[in-house]
Coordinates of C-alpha atoms and ligand atoms in Angstrom, one line a residue:
M27 CA 0.0 -0.1 0.0
Q28 CA 1.6 3.2 -0.8
K29 CA 2.6 6.0 1.8
L30 CA 3.9 9.6 2.0
H31 CA 7.1 10.5 3.3
I32 CA 7.4 13.8 4.0
E33 CA 10.5 16.0 5.6
G34 CA 9.3 18.5 7.6
G35 CA 10.4 22.3 8.5
R36 CA 10.6 23.5 4.8
P37 CA 8.8 26.8 4.4
L38 CA 6.8 27.0 0.9
F39 CA 7.1 29.0 -2.1
G40 CA 5.6 29.7 -5.3
H41 CA 2.3 29.1 -6.9
V42 CA -0.3 26.0 -6.7
P43 CA -2.9 25.5 -9.2
I44 CA -6.4 25.0 -8.0
S45 CA -8.4 22.1 -9.4
G46 CA -11.7 21.6 -10.2
A47 CA -14.1 20.9 -6.9
K48 CA -14.7 17.1 -6.3
N49 CA -17.8 18.0 -4.6
A50 CA -19.4 20.0 -7.2
A51 CA -18.2 17.3 -10.1
L52 CA -19.8 14.4 -8.0
P53 CA -23.4 15.7 -8.4
A54 CA -22.8 17.2 -11.8
L55 CA -21.6 13.7 -13.0
A56 CA -25.0 12.3 -11.7
A57 CA -26.8 15.2 -13.5
T58 CA -25.6 13.9 -16.9
L59 CA -28.2 11.0 -16.2
L60 CA -31.1 13.2 -16.5
T61 CA -30.6 13.7 -20.4
A62 CA -30.0 11.6 -23.4
D63 CA -28.3 14.3 -24.9
T64 CA -24.5 14.9 -24.4
V65 CA -23.2 16.9 -21.6
R66 CA -19.8 18.0 -21.7
L67 CA -18.0 18.8 -18.1
R68 CA -14.5 20.5 -17.9
R69 CA -12.2 21.1 -15.1
L70 CA -13.1 17.4 -13.6
P71 CA -10.6 16.6 -11.1
N72 CA -8.4 13.5 -11.7
V73 CA -9.3 12.1 -8.3
V74 CA -10.5 8.5 -7.4
D75 CA -14.0 9.8 -6.4
I76 CA -14.5 11.0 -9.6
R77 CA -13.3 7.8 -11.7
T78 CA -15.7 5.6 -9.2
M79 CA -18.7 8.1 -10.3
T80 CA -17.6 7.6 -13.9
T81 CA -17.5 3.7 -13.3
L82 CA -21.0 4.2 -12.0
L83 CA -22.5 6.2 -14.8
Q84 CA -20.9 3.4 -17.1
N85 CA -22.4 0.7 -15.4
I86 CA -25.9 2.3 -15.3
G87 CA -25.6 2.6 -19.3
S88 CA -23.6 5.8 -19.9
A89 CA -21.1 6.5 -22.8
V90 CA -18.4 8.1 -21.6
K91 CA -15.7 10.0 -24.2
R92 CA -12.6 11.5 -22.5
S93 CA -10.6 14.4 -24.2
P94 CA -7.4 16.1 -22.8
D95 CA -9.4 19.2 -21.1
S96 CA -13.0 17.7 -21.0
C97 CA -15.3 14.7 -20.7
E98 CA -18.5 13.9 -22.5
F99 CA -21.3 11.8 -21.0
V100 CA -24.2 10.5 -23.0
A101 CA -27.0 8.5 -21.0
K102 CA -29.4 7.2 -24.0
G103 CA -31.2 4.0 -25.0
D104 CA -31.8 1.2 -21.9
L105 CA -30.3 2.4 -18.6
D106 CA -29.8 -0.2 -15.6
P107 CA -30.7 2.3 -12.9
V108 CA -28.7 0.5 -10.1
A109 CA -26.0 1.6 -7.9
P110 CA -24.3 -1.7 -6.6
Y111 CA -22.8 -2.2 -3.2
D112 CA -19.2 -2.7 -4.5
L113 CA -19.3 0.9 -5.2
V114 CA -21.5 2.5 -3.1
K115 CA -19.3 1.3 -0.3
T116 CA -16.1 3.1 -1.6
M117 CA -17.9 6.3 -2.1
R118 CA -21.2 7.6 -0.3
A119 CA -21.8 10.1 -2.9
S120 CA -23.0 7.5 -5.1
S121 CA -26.5 7.7 -3.7
L122 CA -26.2 11.1 -5.7
V123 CA -27.9 8.9 -8.5
L124 CA -31.0 8.4 -6.3
G125 CA -32.6 11.5 -7.5
P126 CA -31.9 11.7 -11.3
L127 CA -32.7 8.1 -11.8
A128 CA -36.0 8.1 -10.0
G129 CA -36.6 11.4 -12.3
R130 CA -35.7 9.9 -15.7
C131 CA -36.1 6.4 -15.3
G132 CA -39.0 6.2 -12.9
R133 CA -36.8 3.7 -10.7
A134 CA -33.7 3.3 -9.0
R135 CA -32.0 0.6 -6.6
V136 CA -29.2 2.0 -4.6
S137 CA -27.2 0.1 -2.1
L138 CA -27.3 1.7 1.5
P139 CA -24.0 3.2 2.2
G140 CA -23.1 1.5 5.7
G141 CA -20.4 2.8 8.3
C142 CA -18.4 6.0 7.7
A143 CA -15.4 7.1 9.6
I144 CA -16.6 10.6 10.3
G145 CA -20.2 9.6 11.8
S146 CA -23.4 7.9 11.1
R147 CA -24.1 9.9 7.7
P148 CA -27.9 8.3 7.1
I149 CA -29.7 9.5 3.9
D150 CA -33.3 9.6 5.6
M151 CA -33.6 13.2 4.3
H152 CA -33.0 12.2 0.5
L153 CA -35.6 9.4 1.2
A154 CA -38.3 11.6 2.6
G155 CA -37.8 14.2 0.2
L156 CA -38.4 11.5 -2.5
R157 CA -41.6 10.4 -1.0
S158 CA -42.6 14.3 -1.2
L159 CA -42.3 13.7 -4.8
G160 CA -44.4 10.8 -5.0
A161 CA -41.7 7.8 -4.9
T162 CA -42.7 5.0 -3.1
I163 CA -39.5 3.8 -1.2
R164 CA -38.6 0.6 0.4
Q165 CA -35.5 -1.3 1.6
D166 CA -34.9 -4.9 0.5
R167 CA -31.5 -6.9 1.0
G168 CA -29.3 -3.8 2.1
Y169 CA -30.6 -1.6 -0.9
I170 CA -32.9 1.2 -1.3
E171 CA -35.6 1.1 -3.8
A172 CA -37.5 4.1 -5.1
L173 CA -40.5 4.1 -7.3
A174 CA -42.0 6.7 -9.1
P175 CA -45.9 7.0 -9.6
R176 CA -46.9 5.9 -13.0
G177 CA -46.6 9.3 -14.6
G178 CA -43.3 10.2 -13.1
L179 CA -42.3 12.0 -10.2
V180 CA -44.9 14.9 -9.1
G181 CA -44.0 18.2 -7.7
G182 CA -44.1 18.6 -3.7
R183 CA -42.7 20.8 -0.8
I184 CA -39.8 19.6 0.8
H185 CA -38.6 20.7 4.2
F186 CA -35.1 19.5 5.4
R187 CA -34.6 19.1 9.1
R188 CA -31.3 20.5 8.6
P189 CA -29.2 21.5 5.4
T190 CA -27.9 18.6 3.8
V191 CA -25.5 18.9 0.7
T192 CA -26.1 15.9 -1.2
G193 CA -29.7 15.6 -0.1
T194 CA -30.4 19.4 -1.5
E195 CA -28.4 18.3 -4.7
D196 CA -30.1 14.7 -4.7
L197 CA -33.7 16.2 -4.5
L198 CA -32.8 19.4 -6.9
M199 CA -31.9 16.7 -9.8
A200 CA -35.2 14.7 -9.0
A201 CA -37.6 17.9 -9.2
T202 CA -36.1 19.2 -12.7
L203 CA -38.4 16.2 -14.1
A204 CA -41.0 16.1 -11.9
K205 CA -44.6 17.5 -12.9
G206 CA -45.4 21.1 -11.3
E207 CA -43.4 23.0 -8.7
S208 CA -41.3 21.7 -6.0
V209 CA -40.0 23.7 -3.1
L210 CA -37.0 22.9 -1.3
G211 CA -36.9 24.7 2.1
N212 CA -34.1 24.8 4.7
A213 CA -31.9 23.5 1.6
A214 CA -28.3 23.7 1.6
R215 CA -26.3 26.9 0.4
E216 CA -23.1 25.6 -0.3
P217 CA -21.4 27.0 -3.6
E218 CA -21.5 23.1 -5.1
V219 CA -25.3 23.1 -4.5
V220 CA -24.9 26.4 -6.7
D221 CA -22.8 25.0 -9.6
L222 CA -25.0 22.4 -9.9
A223 CA -28.0 24.3 -10.4
N224 CA -26.3 26.7 -12.8
L225 CA -25.5 23.2 -14.7
L226 CA -29.1 22.0 -14.4
I227 CA -30.0 25.3 -15.9
K228 CA -27.9 25.4 -18.7
M229 CA -29.7 21.5 -19.5
G230 CA -33.2 23.5 -19.5
A231 CA -34.2 23.0 -15.8
R232 CA -36.2 26.0 -14.3
I233 CA -34.6 26.5 -10.9
R234 CA -34.8 29.9 -8.8
G235 CA -33.1 30.5 -5.5
A236 CA -30.1 28.4 -5.6
G237 CA -27.5 29.5 -2.9
T238 CA -30.5 30.7 -0.6
S239 CA -32.4 28.3 1.8
T240 CA -35.3 28.0 -0.3
I241 CA -34.8 26.6 -3.6
R242 CA -37.9 26.4 -6.2
V243 CA -38.2 24.1 -9.3
E244 CA -40.7 24.1 -12.1
G245 CA -40.6 20.7 -13.4
V246 CA -40.2 20.3 -17.5
A247 CA -40.7 17.2 -19.4
E248 CA -37.3 16.7 -20.4
L249 CA -33.3 18.3 -20.1
G250 CA -30.9 18.6 -22.9
G251 CA -27.3 18.8 -23.5
A252 CA -25.1 21.2 -21.9
D253 CA -21.1 22.3 -21.7
H254 CA -20.3 23.3 -18.4
A255 CA -16.6 23.9 -16.4
I256 CA -16.7 22.6 -12.4
I257 CA -16.0 25.7 -10.1
P258 CA -12.6 25.5 -8.3
D259 CA -12.1 23.2 -5.0
R260 CA -12.7 25.4 -2.1
I261 CA -11.6 23.0 0.2
E262 CA -8.2 21.9 -1.8
T263 CA -7.7 25.9 -1.7
G264 CA -8.1 26.1 1.6
T265 CA -5.7 23.2 2.4
Y266 CA -2.8 24.9 0.5
M267 CA -3.9 28.3 2.5
V268 CA -2.9 26.2 5.7
A269 CA -0.2 24.8 3.9
A270 CA 1.7 28.0 3.4
A271 CA 1.1 29.5 7.0
I272 CA 1.9 26.0 8.7
S273 CA 5.4 25.9 6.7
G274 CA 5.8 29.7 7.3
G275 CA 5.8 30.1 3.8
D276 CA 4.6 32.6 0.9
L277 CA 1.9 30.9 -1.5
T278 CA 0.0 32.3 -4.4
L279 CA -3.3 29.9 -5.4
D280 CA -4.0 30.3 -8.8
G281 CA -7.5 29.3 -10.3
A282 CA -9.3 29.8 -7.1
Q283 CA -12.6 31.5 -6.4
P284 CA -11.7 33.7 -3.2
E285 CA -15.8 34.2 -2.5
H286 CA -16.1 30.6 -1.7
V287 CA -13.5 30.5 0.9
Q288 CA -14.4 33.7 2.9
P289 CA -14.8 32.0 6.1
V290 CA -11.3 30.6 6.0
I291 CA -9.6 33.5 4.6
R292 CA -11.4 35.5 8.0
K293 CA -9.9 32.6 10.5
M294 CA -6.4 32.6 8.7
R295 CA -6.2 36.7 9.3
S296 CA -7.3 36.0 13.0
A297 CA -4.7 33.6 13.2
G298 CA -2.2 36.2 12.2
C299 CA -1.5 35.3 8.6
E300 CA -1.6 37.8 5.8
V301 CA -4.3 36.8 3.0
E302 CA -4.6 39.0 0.1
T303 CA -6.9 38.3 -3.0
P304 CA -5.2 40.5 -6.0
D305 CA -8.1 39.3 -8.6
A306 CA -11.1 37.3 -8.8
T307 CA -9.0 33.9 -9.3
T308 CA -6.2 34.3 -7.2
I309 CA -5.4 34.3 -3.3
T310 CA -1.8 34.7 -1.7
V311 CA -1.1 33.6 1.7
A312 CA 2.1 34.7 3.8
N313 CA 3.0 34.0 7.1
G314 CA 6.3 36.0 8.3
R315 CA 5.0 36.6 12.1
P316 CA 4.1 34.0 15.0
L317 CA 0.7 32.4 14.4
I318 CA -1.9 33.3 17.3
S319 CA -4.6 31.3 18.5
V320 CA -8.0 31.1 16.9
D321 CA -11.2 29.3 17.9
V322 CA -13.4 27.5 15.1
T323 CA -17.0 26.5 14.8
T324 CA -18.0 24.2 11.9
R325 CA -20.9 25.3 10.2
E326 CA -22.9 24.8 7.1
H327 CA -22.2 27.4 4.4
P328 CA -21.6 30.5 4.7
G329 CA -20.0 29.2 8.1
F330 CA -16.7 27.5 8.5
P331 CA -16.6 24.3 6.6
T332 CA -16.5 21.0 8.5
D333 CA -14.1 20.1 5.6
M334 CA -11.1 22.3 6.6
Q335 CA -11.8 21.8 10.4
A336 CA -9.1 18.9 10.5
Q337 CA -6.4 20.9 8.5
F338 CA -7.2 24.1 10.9
M339 CA -6.5 21.6 13.8
A340 CA -3.0 20.9 12.6
L341 CA -2.6 24.9 12.1
M342 CA -3.7 25.3 15.8
T343 CA -0.9 23.3 17.1
Q344 CA 1.4 26.0 15.7
C345 CA -0.5 28.9 17.0
E346 CA 0.9 30.5 20.4
G347 CA -2.0 29.9 22.9
E348 CA -5.3 27.8 23.4
S349 CA -7.5 27.3 20.3
T350 CA -10.8 25.7 20.5
V351 CA -12.9 23.7 17.7
H352 CA -16.3 22.8 18.1
E353 CA -17.6 20.7 15.4
T354 CA -21.3 20.8 14.7
V355 CA -22.0 19.0 11.5
F356 CA -20.4 15.6 11.9
E357 CA -20.5 13.4 15.1
N358 CA -17.2 11.9 15.3
R359 CA -14.8 14.1 13.2
F360 CA -11.6 13.9 15.4
M361 CA -10.1 10.7 14.4
H362 CA -7.0 13.1 13.1
A363 CA -6.6 14.4 16.6
L364 CA -5.3 11.2 18.1
E365 CA -2.7 10.7 15.3
L366 CA -1.6 14.5 16.0
Q367 CA -1.3 14.2 19.4
R368 CA 1.2 11.2 18.7
M369 CA 3.1 13.8 16.9
G370 CA 3.2 15.8 19.9
A371 CA 0.4 18.1 19.7
A372 CA -1.4 19.0 23.1
I373 CA -5.0 18.2 22.4
T374 CA -8.2 17.3 24.6
I375 CA -11.1 16.3 23.2
D376 CA -14.7 16.4 24.8
G377 CA -17.5 15.7 22.8
S378 CA -17.8 17.8 20.2
F379 CA -15.0 20.1 21.3
A380 CA -11.7 19.8 20.8
N381 CA -8.9 21.9 22.7
V382 CA -5.6 22.5 21.1
R383 CA -2.7 24.1 23.2
G384 CA 0.0 25.5 21.3
K385 CA 2.6 26.1 20.3
T386 CA 3.9 22.6 20.2
R387 CA 6.8 21.0 18.8
L388 CA 5.7 18.3 16.3
S389 CA 7.8 15.6 15.6
G390 CA 7.7 13.2 12.6
T391 CA 6.4 9.4 13.0
D392 CA 4.3 7.1 11.3
V393 CA 0.7 8.0 11.2
M394 CA -2.8 6.8 10.0
A395 CA -5.1 8.3 7.5
S396 CA -8.9 7.5 8.6
D397 CA -10.6 9.7 5.9
L398 CA -10.0 12.7 3.3
R399 CA -9.8 15.5 5.1
A400 CA -7.9 13.8 8.2
S401 CA -5.0 12.7 5.8
A402 CA -4.7 16.3 4.4
C403 CA -4.7 17.4 8.3
L404 CA -1.6 15.0 8.7
V405 CA 0.3 15.9 5.8
L406 CA 0.2 19.4 6.8
A407 CA 1.4 18.5 10.4
G408 CA 4.2 16.7 8.5
L409 CA 5.1 19.9 6.8
A410 CA 5.5 21.8 10.0
A411 CA 7.2 18.9 11.9
E412 CA 10.6 17.7 12.7
G413 CA 12.2 14.9 11.0
R414 CA 10.4 12.5 8.9
T415 CA 6.5 11.9 8.9
V416 CA 5.1 8.6 7.2
V417 CA 1.4 9.0 6.4
H418 CA -0.3 5.6 5.6
R419 CA -3.4 4.9 4.0
I420 CA -3.0 7.7 1.1
Y421 CA -5.6 6.0 -0.7
H422 CA -7.8 8.4 1.3
L423 CA -6.2 11.7 -0.1
Q424 CA -6.3 10.3 -3.5
R425 CA -9.8 10.0 -3.4
G426 CA -10.2 13.7 -3.4
Y427 CA -6.9 15.7 -3.9
E428 CA -5.6 15.8 -7.3
R429 CA -1.4 15.1 -7.6
L430 CA -0.9 16.5 -4.1
A431 CA 2.5 15.4 -3.6
D432 CA 3.3 16.9 -7.1
K433 CA 1.8 20.5 -6.2
L434 CA 3.5 20.5 -2.6
Q435 CA 6.8 19.0 -4.1
A436 CA 6.5 22.1 -6.7
V437 CA 6.7 24.8 -4.4
G438 CA 9.4 23.2 -2.2
A439 CA 8.1 20.5 0.1
N440 CA 10.2 17.4 0.6
I441 CA 7.4 14.8 0.1
R442 CA 7.2 11.6 -2.3
V443 CA 4.8 8.9 -2.6
V444 CA 6.6 5.3 -1.7
D445 CA 5.3 2.3 -2.6
Ligands
EPU504 N1 -27.9 13.9 7.6 C1 -28.8 13.2 8.1 N2 -29.5 12.7 7.3 C2 -29.6 12.9 5.8 C3 -28.3 13.5 5.3 C4 -27.6 14.0 6.0 O1 -28.9 13.1 8.9 O2 -30.3 12.3 5.2 C5 -26.7 14.7 8.2 C6 -25.4 14.2 8.4 O3 -25.2 12.8 9.3 C7 -24.5 15.4 9.0 C8 -25.4 16.7 8.4 O4 -26.7 16.2 8.0 O5 -24.6 15.5 10.1 C9 -24.9 17.2 7.3 O6 -24.4 16.3 6.0 P1 -24.4 16.4 4.5 O7 -25.9 15.9 4.1 O8 -24.5 17.9 4.3 O9 -23.3 15.7 4.0 P2 -23.3 15.1 2.9 O10 -24.0 15.8 1.9 O11 -23.1 13.8 3.1 C10 -21.2 16.6 1.7 C11 -19.9 16.3 1.4 C12 -19.0 16.3 2.5 C13 -19.2 17.4 3.5 C14 -20.5 17.7 3.9 C15 -20.7 18.6 4.5 C16 -20.1 15.6 -1.0 C17 -19.9 14.6 -1.7 N3 -19.8 15.5 0.2 O12 -21.7 15.7 2.4 O13 -17.3 16.1 1.9 O14 -18.5 17.4 4.8 O15 -21.3 17.7 2.7 O16 -20.1 20.0 4.1 O17 -20.5 16.7 -1.0 C18 -15.6 15.3 1.7 O18 -15.2 15.9 0.7 O19 -14.4 15.1 2.7 C19 -16.8 15.4 2.6 C20 -16.9 14.4 3.6

């Protein structure tokens, strides 16, 4: 199994190109199932989750044509509306095909995802939403089956108990082909939801309010093809912002979207970093001064993203004073704290709170990644640590960070993938 070797203590300088957002690309791929016409997607990140989703689309019956800067998807002919366990177990976001398949084919059979390293992560809100659009849901041998009424899904009112990102995306896709108007209340406002809505609108969907808590969809009889570039990855952006700060360097992030990372920019500035946004696609982060403690509470967008919590915890180990993390989105997202402790961090956990006392000297050792963002946290800690850090189970990183080791090497990190 591949590992990452990092020799810490080198400040990073230079430019990092930001890739397309994994979490915007996944629903965009699912959306290609809504039409028999060609959908061309640009800026798809070359990461394992995107390849898994592409395999799932091919299993369902899509034809996929790759070219150097885009990928075309055509879902016509007989589709087999099934997401099998083997794919769903490696990627929970497979449940994003539930809505489009129920909308387009009138039925969908998707394996239940099972356990997850960051919490129980049920999909009950996806299912309740589909019921509101007229679908019958049943569970059978580990699979969820959604069956639309004879004439197809019908518009309905959905109120999410709490905002759910993929739940909102799933139902948004289902509602585009439902008869009549649907209203999604307490919807997620993440930029990835807005990007999906923009793609669907290009395909002919009638959607208002994406990016607010109330999204209205007027169903149409069919959708057509489109050409769409995925937004930049705000979590990858945030991760390299922390890399600049924790290494004591100065990085310029190219091809980013600063307005999507405002909550992270604010916290970086509170921690004493110099963050500038010289234009609409560039962010610079420099850290010449000592870092100071900062408190973070994760929240749905536009709050501080839970997907940046682990990386910030690594940063907090290098801040003077006591920092607190309050994780409110997922119930079990502190696995990285135990590994950071093994590197010398002073962290105590109490339920959904973590207290980090800094600044501590981190020393390199063997550490184990438990999920994608936890892995990123350990890489960042490795950049600041003395000696060699070996990050095991880097397949988690490969699910969501495009060429992470190459990008870090290019700005001066001593990091390499070892078989
Ligand atoms: N929830 C339910 N029932 C549901 C759906 C969600 O109780 O039916 C709960 C979850 O357990 C969680 C909260 O609602 O406590 C919010 O979860 P959400 O549904 O928003 O998460 P998600 O859609 O499964 C996406 C991202 C995650 C990111 C979260 C939160 C994708 C593919 N995944 O997950 O990204 O952490 O939103 O922002 O978009 C990652 O990229 O590393 C990652 C985990």
